Tab-separated table of C-alpha atoms in Angstrom:
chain	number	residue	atom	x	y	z
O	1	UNK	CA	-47.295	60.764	-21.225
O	2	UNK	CA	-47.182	61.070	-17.635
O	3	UNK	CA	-48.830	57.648	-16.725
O	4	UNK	CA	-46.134	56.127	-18.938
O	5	UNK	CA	-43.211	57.390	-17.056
O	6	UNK	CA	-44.845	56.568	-13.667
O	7	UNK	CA	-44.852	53.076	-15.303
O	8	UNK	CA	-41.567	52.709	-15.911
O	9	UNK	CA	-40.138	54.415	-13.016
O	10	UNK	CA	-42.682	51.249	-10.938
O	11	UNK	CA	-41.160	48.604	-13.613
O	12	UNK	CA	-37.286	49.989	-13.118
O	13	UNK	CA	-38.263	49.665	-8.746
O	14	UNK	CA	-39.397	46.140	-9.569
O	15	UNK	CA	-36.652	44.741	-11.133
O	16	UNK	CA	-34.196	46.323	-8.958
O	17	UNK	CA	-35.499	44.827	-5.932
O	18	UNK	CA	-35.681	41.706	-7.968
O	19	UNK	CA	-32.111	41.717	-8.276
O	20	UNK	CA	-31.404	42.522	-4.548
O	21	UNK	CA	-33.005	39.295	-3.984
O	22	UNK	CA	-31.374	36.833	-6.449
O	23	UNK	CA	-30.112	33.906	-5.049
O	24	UNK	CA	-26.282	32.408	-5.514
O	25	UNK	CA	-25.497	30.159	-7.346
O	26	UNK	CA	-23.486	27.188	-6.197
O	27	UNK	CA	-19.687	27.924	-5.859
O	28	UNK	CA	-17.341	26.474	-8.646
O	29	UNK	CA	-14.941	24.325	-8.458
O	30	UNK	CA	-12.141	24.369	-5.528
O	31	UNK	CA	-8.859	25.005	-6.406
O	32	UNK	CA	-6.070	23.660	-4.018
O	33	UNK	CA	-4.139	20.735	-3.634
O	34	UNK	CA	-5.868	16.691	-4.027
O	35	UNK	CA	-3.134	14.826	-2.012
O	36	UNK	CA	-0.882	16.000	0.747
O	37	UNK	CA	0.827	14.705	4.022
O	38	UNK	CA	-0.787	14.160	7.109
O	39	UNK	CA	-0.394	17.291	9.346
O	40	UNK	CA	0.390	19.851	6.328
O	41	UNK	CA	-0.442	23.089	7.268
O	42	UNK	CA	-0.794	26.547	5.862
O	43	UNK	CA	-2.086	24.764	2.889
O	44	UNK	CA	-4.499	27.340	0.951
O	45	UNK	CA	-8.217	26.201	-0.407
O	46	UNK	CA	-10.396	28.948	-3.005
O	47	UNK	CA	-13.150	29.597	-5.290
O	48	UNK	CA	-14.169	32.236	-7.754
O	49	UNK	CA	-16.617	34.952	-5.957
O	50	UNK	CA	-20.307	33.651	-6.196
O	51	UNK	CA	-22.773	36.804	-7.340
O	52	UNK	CA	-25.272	38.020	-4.383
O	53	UNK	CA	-23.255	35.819	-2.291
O	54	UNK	CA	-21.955	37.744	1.435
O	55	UNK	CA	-20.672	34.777	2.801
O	56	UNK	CA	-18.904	31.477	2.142
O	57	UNK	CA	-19.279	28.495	4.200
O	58	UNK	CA	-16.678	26.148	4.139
O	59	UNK	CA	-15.901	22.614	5.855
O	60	UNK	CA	-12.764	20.102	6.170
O	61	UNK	CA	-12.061	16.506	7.365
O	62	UNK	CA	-12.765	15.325	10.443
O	63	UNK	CA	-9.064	16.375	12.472
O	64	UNK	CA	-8.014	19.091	9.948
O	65	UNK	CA	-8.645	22.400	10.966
O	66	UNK	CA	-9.352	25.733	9.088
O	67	UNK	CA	-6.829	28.386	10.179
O	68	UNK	CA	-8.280	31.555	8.386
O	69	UNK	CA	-10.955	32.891	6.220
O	70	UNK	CA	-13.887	30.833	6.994
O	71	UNK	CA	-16.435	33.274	5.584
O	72	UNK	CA	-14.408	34.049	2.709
O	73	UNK	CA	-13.342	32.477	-0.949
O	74	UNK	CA	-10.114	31.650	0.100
O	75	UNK	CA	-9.091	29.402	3.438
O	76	UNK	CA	-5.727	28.073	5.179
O	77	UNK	CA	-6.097	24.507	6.461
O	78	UNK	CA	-4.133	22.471	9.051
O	79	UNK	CA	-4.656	19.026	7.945
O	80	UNK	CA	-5.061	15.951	10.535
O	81	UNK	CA	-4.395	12.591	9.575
O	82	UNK	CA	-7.701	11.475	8.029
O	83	UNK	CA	-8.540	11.630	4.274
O	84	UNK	CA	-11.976	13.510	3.491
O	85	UNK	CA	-13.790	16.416	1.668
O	86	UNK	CA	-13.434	20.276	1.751
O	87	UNK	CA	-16.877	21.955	0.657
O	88	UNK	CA	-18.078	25.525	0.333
O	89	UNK	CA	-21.354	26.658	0.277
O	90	UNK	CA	-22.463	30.495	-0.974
O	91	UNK	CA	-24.980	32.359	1.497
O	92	UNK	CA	-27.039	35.527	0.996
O	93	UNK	CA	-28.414	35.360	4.807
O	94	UNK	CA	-31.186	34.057	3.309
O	95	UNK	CA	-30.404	30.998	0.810
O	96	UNK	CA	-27.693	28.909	1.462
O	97	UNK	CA	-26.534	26.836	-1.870
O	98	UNK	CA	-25.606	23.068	-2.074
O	99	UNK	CA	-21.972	22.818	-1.423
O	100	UNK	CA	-19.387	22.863	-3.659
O	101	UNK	CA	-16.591	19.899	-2.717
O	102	UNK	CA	-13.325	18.246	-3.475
O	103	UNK	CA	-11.775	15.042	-2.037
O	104	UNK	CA	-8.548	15.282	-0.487
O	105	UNK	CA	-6.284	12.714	0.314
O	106	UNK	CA	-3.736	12.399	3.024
O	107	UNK	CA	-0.767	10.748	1.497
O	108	UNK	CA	0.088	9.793	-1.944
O	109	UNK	CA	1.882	12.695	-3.279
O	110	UNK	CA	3.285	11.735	-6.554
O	111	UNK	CA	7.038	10.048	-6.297
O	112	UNK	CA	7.205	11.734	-2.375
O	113	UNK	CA	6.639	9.891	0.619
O	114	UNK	CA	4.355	10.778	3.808
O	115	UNK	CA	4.778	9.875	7.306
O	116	UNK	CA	1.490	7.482	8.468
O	117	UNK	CA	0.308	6.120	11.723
O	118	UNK	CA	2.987	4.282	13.151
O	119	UNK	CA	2.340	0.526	13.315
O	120	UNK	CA	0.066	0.101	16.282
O	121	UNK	CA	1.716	-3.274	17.667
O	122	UNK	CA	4.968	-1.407	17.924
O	123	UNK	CA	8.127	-1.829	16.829
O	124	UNK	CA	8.303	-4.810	14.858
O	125	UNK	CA	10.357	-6.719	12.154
O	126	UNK	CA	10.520	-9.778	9.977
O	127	UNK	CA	6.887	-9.552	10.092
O	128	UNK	CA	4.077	-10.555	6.354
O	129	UNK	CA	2.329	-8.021	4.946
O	130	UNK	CA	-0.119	-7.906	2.320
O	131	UNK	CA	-3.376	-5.853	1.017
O	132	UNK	CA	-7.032	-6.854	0.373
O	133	UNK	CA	-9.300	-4.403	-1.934
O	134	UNK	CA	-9.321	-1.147	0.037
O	135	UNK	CA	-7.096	-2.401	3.555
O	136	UNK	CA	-3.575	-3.275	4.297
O	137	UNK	CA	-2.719	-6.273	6.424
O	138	UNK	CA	0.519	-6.584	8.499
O	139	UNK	CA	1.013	-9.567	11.202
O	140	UNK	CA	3.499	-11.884	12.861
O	141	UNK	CA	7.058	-10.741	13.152
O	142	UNK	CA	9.669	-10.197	15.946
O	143	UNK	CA	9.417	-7.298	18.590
O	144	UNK	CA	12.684	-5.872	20.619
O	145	UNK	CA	12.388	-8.638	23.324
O	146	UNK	CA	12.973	-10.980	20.800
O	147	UNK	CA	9.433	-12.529	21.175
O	148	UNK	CA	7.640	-13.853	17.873
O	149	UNK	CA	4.224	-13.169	17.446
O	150	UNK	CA	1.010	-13.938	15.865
O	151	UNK	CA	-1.482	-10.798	15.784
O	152	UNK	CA	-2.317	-9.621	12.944
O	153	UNK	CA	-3.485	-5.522	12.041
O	154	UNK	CA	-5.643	-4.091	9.567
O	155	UNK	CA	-4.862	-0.515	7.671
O	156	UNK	CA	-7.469	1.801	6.950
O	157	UNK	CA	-5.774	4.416	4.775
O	158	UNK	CA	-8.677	6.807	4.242
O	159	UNK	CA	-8.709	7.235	8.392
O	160	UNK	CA	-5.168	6.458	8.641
O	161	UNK	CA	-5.886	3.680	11.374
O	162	UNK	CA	-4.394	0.150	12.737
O	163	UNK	CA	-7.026	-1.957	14.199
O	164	UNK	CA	-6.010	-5.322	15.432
O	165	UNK	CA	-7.867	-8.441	14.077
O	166	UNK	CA	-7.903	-12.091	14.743
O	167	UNK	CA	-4.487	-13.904	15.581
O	168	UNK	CA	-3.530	-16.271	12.944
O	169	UNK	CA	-3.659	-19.550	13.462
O	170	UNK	CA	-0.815	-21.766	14.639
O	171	UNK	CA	2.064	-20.939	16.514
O	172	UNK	CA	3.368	-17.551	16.454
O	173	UNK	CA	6.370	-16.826	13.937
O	174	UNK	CA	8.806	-14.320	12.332
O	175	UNK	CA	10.131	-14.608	8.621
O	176	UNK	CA	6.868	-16.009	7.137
O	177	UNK	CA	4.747	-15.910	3.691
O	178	UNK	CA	2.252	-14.261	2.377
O	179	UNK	CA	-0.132	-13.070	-0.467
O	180	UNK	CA	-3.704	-12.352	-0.894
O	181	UNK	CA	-5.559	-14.276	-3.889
O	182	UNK	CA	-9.271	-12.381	-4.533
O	183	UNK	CA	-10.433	-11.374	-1.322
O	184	UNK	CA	-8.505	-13.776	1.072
O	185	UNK	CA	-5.108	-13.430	3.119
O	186	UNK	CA	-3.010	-16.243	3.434
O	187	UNK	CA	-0.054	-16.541	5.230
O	188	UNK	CA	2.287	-19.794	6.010
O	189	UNK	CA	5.828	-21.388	6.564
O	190	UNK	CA	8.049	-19.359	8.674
O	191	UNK	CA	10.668	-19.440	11.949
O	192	UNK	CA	9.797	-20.074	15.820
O	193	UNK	CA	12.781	-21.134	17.954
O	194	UNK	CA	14.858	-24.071	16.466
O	195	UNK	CA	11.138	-24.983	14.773
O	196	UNK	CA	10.714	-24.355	10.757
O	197	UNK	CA	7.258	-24.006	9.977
O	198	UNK	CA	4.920	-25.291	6.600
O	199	UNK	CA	1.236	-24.976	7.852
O	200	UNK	CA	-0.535	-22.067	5.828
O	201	UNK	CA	-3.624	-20.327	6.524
O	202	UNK	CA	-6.236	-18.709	4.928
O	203	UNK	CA	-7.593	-15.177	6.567
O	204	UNK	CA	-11.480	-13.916	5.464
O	205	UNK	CA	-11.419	-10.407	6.184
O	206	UNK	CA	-15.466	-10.653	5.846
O	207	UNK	CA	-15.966	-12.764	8.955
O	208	UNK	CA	-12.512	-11.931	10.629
O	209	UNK	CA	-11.527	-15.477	10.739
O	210	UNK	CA	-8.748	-17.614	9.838
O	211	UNK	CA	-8.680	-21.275	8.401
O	212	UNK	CA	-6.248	-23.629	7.989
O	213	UNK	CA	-5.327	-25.118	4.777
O	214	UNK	CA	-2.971	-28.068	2.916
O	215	UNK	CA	0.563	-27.559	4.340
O	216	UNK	CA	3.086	-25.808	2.234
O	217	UNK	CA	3.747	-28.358	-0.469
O	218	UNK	CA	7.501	-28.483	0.016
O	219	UNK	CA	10.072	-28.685	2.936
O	220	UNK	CA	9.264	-26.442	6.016
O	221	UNK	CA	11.469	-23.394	5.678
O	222	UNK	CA	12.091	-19.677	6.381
O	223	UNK	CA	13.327	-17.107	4.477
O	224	UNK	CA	11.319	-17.834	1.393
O	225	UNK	CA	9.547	-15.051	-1.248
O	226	UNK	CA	5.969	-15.390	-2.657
O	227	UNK	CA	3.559	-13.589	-5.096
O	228	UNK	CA	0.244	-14.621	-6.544
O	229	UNK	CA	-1.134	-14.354	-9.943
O	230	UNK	CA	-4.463	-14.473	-10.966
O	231	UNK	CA	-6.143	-17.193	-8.698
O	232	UNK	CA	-3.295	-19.057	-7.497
O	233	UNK	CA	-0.503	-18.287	-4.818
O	234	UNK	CA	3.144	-19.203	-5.289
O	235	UNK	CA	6.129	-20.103	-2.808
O	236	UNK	CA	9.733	-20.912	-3.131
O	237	UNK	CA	13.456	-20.826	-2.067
O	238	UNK	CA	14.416	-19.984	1.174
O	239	UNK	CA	16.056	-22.291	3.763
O	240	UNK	CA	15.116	-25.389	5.450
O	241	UNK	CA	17.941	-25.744	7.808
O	242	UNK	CA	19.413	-28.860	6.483
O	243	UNK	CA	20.353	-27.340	2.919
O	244	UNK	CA	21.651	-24.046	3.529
O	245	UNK	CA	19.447	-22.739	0.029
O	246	UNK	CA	16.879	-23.705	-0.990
O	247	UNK	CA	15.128	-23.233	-4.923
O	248	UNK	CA	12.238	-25.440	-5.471
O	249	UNK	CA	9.040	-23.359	-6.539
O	250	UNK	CA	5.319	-24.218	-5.904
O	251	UNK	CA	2.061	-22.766	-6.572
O	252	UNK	CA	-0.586	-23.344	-4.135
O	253	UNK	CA	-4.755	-23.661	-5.674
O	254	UNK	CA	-7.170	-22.635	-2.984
O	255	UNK	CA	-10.359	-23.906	-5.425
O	256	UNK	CA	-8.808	-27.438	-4.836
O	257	UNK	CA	-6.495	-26.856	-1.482
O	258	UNK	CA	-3.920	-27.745	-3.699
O	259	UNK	CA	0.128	-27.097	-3.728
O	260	UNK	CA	1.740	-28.790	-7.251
O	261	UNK	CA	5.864	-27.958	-7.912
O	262	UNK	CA	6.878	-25.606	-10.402
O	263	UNK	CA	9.947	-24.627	-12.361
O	264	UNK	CA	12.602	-23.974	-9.756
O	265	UNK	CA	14.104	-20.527	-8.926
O	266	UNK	CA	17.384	-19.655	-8.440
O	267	UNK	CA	18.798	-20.656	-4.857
O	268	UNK	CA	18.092	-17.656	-2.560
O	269	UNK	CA	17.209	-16.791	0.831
O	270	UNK	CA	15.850	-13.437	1.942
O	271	UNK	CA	14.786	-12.798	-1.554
O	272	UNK	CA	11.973	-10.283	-2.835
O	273	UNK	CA	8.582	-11.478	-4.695
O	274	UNK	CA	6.137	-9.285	-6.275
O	275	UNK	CA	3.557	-9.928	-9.478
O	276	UNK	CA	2.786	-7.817	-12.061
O	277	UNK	CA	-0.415	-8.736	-14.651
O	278	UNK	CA	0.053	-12.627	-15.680
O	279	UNK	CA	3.922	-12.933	-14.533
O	280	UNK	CA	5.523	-12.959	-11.726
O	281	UNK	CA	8.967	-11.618	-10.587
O	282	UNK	CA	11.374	-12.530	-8.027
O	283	UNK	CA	15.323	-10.924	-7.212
O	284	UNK	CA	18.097	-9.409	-4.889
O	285	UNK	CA	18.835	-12.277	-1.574
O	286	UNK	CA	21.698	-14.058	-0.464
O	287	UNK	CA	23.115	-17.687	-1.095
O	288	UNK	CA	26.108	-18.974	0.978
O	289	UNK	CA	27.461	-15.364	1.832
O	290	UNK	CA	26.831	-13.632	-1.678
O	291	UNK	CA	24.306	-10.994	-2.011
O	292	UNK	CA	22.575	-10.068	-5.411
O	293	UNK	CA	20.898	-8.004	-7.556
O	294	UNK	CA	19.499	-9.800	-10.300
O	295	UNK	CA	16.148	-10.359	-11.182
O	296	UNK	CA	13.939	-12.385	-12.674
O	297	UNK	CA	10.377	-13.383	-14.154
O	298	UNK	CA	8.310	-16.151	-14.058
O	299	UNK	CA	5.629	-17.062	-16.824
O	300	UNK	CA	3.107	-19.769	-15.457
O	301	UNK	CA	1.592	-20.438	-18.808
O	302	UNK	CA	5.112	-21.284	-20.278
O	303	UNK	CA	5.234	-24.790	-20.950
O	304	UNK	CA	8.802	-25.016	-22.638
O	305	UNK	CA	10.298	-26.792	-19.534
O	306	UNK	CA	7.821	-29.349	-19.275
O	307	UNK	CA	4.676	-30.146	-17.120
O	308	UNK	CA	3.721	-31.087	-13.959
O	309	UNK	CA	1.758	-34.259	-12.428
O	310	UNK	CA	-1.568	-32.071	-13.675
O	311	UNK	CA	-0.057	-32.118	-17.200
O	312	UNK	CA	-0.296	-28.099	-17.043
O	313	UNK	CA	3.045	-26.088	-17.634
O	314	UNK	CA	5.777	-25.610	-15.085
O	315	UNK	CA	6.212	-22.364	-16.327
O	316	UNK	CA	9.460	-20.415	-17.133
O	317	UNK	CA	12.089	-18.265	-15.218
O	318	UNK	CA	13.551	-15.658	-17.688
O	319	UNK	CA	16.407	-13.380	-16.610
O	320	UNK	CA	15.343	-9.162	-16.786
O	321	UNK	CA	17.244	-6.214	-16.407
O	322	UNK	CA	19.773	-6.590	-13.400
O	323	UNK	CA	18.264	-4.099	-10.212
O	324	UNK	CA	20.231	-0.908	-10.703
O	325	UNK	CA	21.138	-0.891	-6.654
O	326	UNK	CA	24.141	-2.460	-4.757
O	327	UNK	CA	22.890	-6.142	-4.299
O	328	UNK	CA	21.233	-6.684	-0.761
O	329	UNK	CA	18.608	-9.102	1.066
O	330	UNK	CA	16.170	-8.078	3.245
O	331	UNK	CA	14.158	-5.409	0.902
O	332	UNK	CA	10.894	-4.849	0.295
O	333	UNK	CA	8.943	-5.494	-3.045
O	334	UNK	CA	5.358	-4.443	-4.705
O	335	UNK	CA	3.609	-3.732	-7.570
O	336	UNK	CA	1.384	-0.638	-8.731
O	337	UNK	CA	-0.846	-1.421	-11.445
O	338	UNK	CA	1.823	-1.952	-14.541
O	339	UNK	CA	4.766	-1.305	-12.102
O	340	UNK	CA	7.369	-2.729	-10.111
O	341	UNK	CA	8.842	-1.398	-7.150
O	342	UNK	CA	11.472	-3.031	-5.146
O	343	UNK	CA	13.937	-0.867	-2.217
O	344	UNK	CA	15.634	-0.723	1.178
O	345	UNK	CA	16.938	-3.653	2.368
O	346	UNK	CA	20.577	-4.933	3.654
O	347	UNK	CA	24.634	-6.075	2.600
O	348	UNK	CA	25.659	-6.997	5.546
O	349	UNK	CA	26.976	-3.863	6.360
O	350	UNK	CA	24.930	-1.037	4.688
O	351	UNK	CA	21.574	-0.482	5.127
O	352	UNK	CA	19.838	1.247	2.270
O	353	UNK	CA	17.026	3.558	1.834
O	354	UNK	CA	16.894	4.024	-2.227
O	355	UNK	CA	13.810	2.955	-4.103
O	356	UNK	CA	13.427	2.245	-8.105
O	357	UNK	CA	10.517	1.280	-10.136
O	358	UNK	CA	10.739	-1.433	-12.753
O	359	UNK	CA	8.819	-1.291	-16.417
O	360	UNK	CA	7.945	-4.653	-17.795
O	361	UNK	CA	7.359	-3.535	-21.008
O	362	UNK	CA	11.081	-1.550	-21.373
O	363	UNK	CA	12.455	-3.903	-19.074
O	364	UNK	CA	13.688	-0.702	-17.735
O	365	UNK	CA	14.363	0.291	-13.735
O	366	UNK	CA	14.256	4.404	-12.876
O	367	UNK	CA	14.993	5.468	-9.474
O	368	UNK	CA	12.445	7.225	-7.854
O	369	UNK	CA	12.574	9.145	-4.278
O	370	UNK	CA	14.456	7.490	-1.655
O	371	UNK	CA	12.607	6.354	1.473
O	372	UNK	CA	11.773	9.272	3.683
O	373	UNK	CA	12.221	6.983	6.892
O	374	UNK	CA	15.394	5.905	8.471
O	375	UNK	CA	17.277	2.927	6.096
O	376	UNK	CA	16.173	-0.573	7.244
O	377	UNK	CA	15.641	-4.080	6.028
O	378	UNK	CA	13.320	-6.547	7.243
O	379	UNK	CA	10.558	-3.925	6.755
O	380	UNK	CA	7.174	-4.858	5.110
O	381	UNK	CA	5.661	-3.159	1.761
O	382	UNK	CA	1.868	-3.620	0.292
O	383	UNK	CA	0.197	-1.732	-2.411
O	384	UNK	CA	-3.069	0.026	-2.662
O	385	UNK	CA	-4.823	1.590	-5.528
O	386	UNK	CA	-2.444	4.311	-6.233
O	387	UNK	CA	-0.177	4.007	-3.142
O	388	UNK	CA	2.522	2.031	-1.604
O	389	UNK	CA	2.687	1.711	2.009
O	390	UNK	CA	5.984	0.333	3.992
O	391	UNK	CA	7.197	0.519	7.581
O	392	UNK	CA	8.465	-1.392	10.325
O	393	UNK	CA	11.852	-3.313	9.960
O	394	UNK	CA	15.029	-2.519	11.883
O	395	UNK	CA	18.773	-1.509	11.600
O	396	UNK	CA	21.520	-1.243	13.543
O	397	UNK	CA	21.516	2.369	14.717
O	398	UNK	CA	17.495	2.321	15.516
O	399	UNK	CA	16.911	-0.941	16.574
O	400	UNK	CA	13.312	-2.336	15.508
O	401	UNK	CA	10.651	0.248	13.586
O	402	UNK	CA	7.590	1.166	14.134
O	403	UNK	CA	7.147	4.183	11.954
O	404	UNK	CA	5.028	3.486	8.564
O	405	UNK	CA	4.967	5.917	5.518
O	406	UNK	CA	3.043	5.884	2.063
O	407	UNK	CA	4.047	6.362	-1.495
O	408	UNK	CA	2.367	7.818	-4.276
O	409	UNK	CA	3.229	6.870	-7.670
């Protein structure tokens, strides 16, 4: 009887000290906030206690800064400006577990708008803007001297950097064009002096290098709106400086280096362009002293109006729900995924900093949250992923912009 209770008296030792030396597990999953603002702070990070665990590990983004309880299942971070992961790992002082993470994004808060790196050239307006995959684009455009330009900037909005890139070609210019088709820029027409511009170019963000391609296929102008759909890039209205508006419509084919006219728009100048799926939509401007706020879509397979000299539709221009804002030029326009977005802009008087999103498929507009930045026109909008980024632009009280903020739908 004896050597059976020594037994398990040695068996209850063993699997104590067995359990003394157990290993954590790795942590669960974070709980705390996916998108935020650049330079949040106070903002709180945690995870459930890990068993045998005496200490918690944890680790931000590169500029963001952990205020209190490293060590601990719960943290306060001050965030920096660049997008990144927050991990935890459990420790025992002898094992330490594979971390634990979440990706955090600075910017893109749902319907709210966050401050970004200002625009690195400076203040700036009248300037093209456009995104390819992952980066925003922003060049040309008019600085507070009154000088026109022809650098050209690249947005990285996971580190929330500008980094200048190669000048476009030709002369520099304010009140341009342009779009991005696949993974090229292109950007064309415009304003210098007494001069109105129709070369275009094409930008290759691979090699950092810009081309020139088949002048614009109509008169030279300024003042024009463009979109593309699918493979092919599209330009019209404006003004020429002879007729004081302009509404002929053409669609430019980089396979073939190739502008053919369209169905015309309406006469506009300082009109907005955006594309959303297969269509593409165009609204608000000015035409000898009248603003507006209609708007209205454009179906390139439509052939109801006729053909062109390729014997392929001219498309269709349909009138849509009327914008929901006072009529203005000068705004900004973009589309996220299935959406519409067009705001800010300019009356001649009032300059505006209210923002709605349009639904193709309820023809519907809602207003959303109004521009967090001071009201301007002349500013520049492009869309990525999830996110809508805008900035520069001027008005009266604040001169020329620099300041650039994002939007998350």
């Amino acid at each position: 009887m004896k050597k059976i209770i020594i037994l398990v008296i040695v068996l209850s030792t063993f699997c104590v000290s067995c359990k003394k030396d157990k290993s954590p597990s790795t942590p669960g999953a974070i709980s705390g906030p996916e998108k935020l603002c650049p330079g949040d702070s106070d903002i709180t990070y945690s995870i459930l206690p890990v068993e045998s665990s005496t200490y918690y590990l944890w680790t931000v983004p590169e500029d963001s800064k952990i205020i209190s309880g490293q060590g601990t299942t719960s943290i306060k971070i001050k965030f920096g400006k660049i997008s990144g992961s927050i991990c935890v790992r459990a420790n025992n002082n002898k094992v330490v577990t594979d971390p634990s993470c979440m990706a955090v994004d600075q910017g893109g808060i749902s319907n709210s708008w966050c401050r970004e790196m200002d625009f690195k050239a400076g203040a700036r307006t009248e300037s093209v803007g456009f995104s390819i995959g992952n980066k925003g684009y922003i060049g040309t455009g008019m600085d507070n001297n009154g000088s026109q330009h022809k650098d050209f900037w690249e947005y990285d909005p996971v580190l929330n950097i500008w980094t200048q890139k190669a000048d476009i070609g030709g002369v520099a210019r304010f009140e341009a064009v342009g779009f991005a088709i696949g993974n090229k820029g292109y950007i064309g027409v415009g304003y210098l002096g007494t001069s109105y511009l129709k070369d275009f170019w094409e930008y290759n963000p691979l090699i950092n290098q810009w081309s020139q391609k088949a002048d614009f296929g109509g008169a030279a102008r300024t003042f024009a709106f463009s979109f593309s759909i699918g493979n092919k890039g599209y330009v019209g209205a404006g003004s020429d400086g002879i007729t004081s508006t302009l509404s002929d419509f053409y669609e430019y084919d980089p396979d073939n280096d190739l502008w053919t006219k369209k169905a015309d728009a309406v006469p506009r100048n300082l009109a907005v362009g955006f594309s959303i799926g297969n269509k593409g939509y165009m609204g608000m401007g000015a035409n000898a002293g009248v603003n507006y706020n209609d708007f209205m879509e454009f179906d390139p397979t439509d052939s109801s109006d006729g053909f062109d000299v390729n014997n392929n539709p001219i498309g269709k221009w349909t009138q849509k729900a009327t914008f929901p804002g006072q009529s203005r030029y000068a705004t900004i326009g973009f589309s996220i995924g299935d959406k519409g977005y067009i705001g800010l802009g300019f009356d001649g008087d009032i300059y505006y900093n209210d923002f709605f999103e349009y639904n193709p498929a309820s023809n519907i507009w809602v207003q959303k949250s109004d521009f967090a930045g001071e009201s301007r026109g002349y500013a520049v909008g492009f869309a990525i992923q999830k996110n809508a980024y805008v900035g520069i632009g001027n008005n009266i009280a604040d001169g020329l912009l620099s300041n650039f903020w994002v939007y998350g739908q």
